[in-house]
Tab-separated table of C-alpha atoms and ligand atoms in Angstrom:
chain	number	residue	atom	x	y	z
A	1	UNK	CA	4.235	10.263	8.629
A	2	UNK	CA	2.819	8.267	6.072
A	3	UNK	CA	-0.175	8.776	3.688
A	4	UNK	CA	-2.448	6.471	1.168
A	5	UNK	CA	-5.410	6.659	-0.689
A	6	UNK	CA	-8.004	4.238	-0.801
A	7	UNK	CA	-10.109	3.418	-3.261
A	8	UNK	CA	-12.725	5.225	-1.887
A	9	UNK	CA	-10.614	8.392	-3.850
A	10	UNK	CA	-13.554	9.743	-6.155
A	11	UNK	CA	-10.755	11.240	-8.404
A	12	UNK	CA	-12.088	15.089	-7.990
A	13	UNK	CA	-8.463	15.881	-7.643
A	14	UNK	CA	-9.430	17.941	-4.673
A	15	UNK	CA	-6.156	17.162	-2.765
A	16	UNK	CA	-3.902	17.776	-5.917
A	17	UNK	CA	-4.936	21.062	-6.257
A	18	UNK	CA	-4.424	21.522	-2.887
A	19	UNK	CA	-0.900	20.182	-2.754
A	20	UNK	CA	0.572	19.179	-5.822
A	21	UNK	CA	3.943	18.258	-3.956
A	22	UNK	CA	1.963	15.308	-2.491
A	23	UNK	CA	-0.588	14.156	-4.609
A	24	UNK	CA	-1.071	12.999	-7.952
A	25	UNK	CA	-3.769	11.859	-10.176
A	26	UNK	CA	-2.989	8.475	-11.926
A	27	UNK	CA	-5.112	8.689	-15.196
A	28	UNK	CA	-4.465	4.979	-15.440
A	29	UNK	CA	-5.760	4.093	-12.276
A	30	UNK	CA	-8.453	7.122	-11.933
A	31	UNK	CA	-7.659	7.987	-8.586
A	32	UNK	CA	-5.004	10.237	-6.642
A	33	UNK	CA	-1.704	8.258	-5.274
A	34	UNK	CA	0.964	9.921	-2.729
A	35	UNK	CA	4.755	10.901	-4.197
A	36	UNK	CA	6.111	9.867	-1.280
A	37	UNK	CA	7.148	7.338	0.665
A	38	UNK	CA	7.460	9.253	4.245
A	39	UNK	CA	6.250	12.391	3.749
A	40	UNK	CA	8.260	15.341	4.303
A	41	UNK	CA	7.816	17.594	7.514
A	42	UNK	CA	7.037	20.573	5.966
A	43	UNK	CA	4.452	19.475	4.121
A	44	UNK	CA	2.455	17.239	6.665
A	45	UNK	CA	-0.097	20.110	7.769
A	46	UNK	CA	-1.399	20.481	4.294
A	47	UNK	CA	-1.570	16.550	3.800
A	48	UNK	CA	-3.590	16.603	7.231
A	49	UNK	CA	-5.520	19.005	6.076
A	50	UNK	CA	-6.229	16.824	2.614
A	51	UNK	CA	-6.954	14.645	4.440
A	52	UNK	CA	-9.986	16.341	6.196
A	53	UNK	CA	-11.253	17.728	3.225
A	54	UNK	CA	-11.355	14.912	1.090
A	55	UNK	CA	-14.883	14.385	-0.069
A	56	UNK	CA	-14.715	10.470	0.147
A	57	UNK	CA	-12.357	9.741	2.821
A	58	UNK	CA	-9.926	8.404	0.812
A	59	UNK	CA	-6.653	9.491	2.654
A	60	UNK	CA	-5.574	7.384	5.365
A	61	UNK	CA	-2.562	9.107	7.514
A	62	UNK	CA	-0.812	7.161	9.987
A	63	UNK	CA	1.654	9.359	12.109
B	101	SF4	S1	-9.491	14.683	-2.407
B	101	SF4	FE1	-9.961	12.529	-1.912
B	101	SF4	S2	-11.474	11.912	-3.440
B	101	SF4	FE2	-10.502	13.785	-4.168
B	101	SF4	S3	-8.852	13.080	-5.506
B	101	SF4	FE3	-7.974	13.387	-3.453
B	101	SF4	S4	-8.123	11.370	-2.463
B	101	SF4	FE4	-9.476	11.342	-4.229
């Protein structure tokens, strides 16, 4: 599974709270950006569930 932000990402750092693992805010860029590459297994449910709760749609999965 893969993960990206757009930049639709409204930088409320909703999904790095959520799962710091994953996400982090680039204060250069003012939005969120994804750690990895290929996210690891364990942690796809919560980046699935970023994913739903982002505010702006900014987090594209594909599986
Ligand atoms: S939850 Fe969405 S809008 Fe908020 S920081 Fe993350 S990607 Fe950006």
């Amino acid at each position: 599974m893969k993960a990206t932000i757009t930049k639709q990402c409204m930088g409320d750092r909703h999904c790095n709270n959520l799962c710091p693992e994953v996400f982090e805010y680039d204060e250069d860029q003012l939005l969120s950006i994804v750690k990895f590459d290929e996210i690891p297994a364990h942690l796809e449910d919560i980046v699935r569930q970023a994913a739903a709760e982002c505010g702006a749609d900014a987090i594209e999965i594909e599986e």
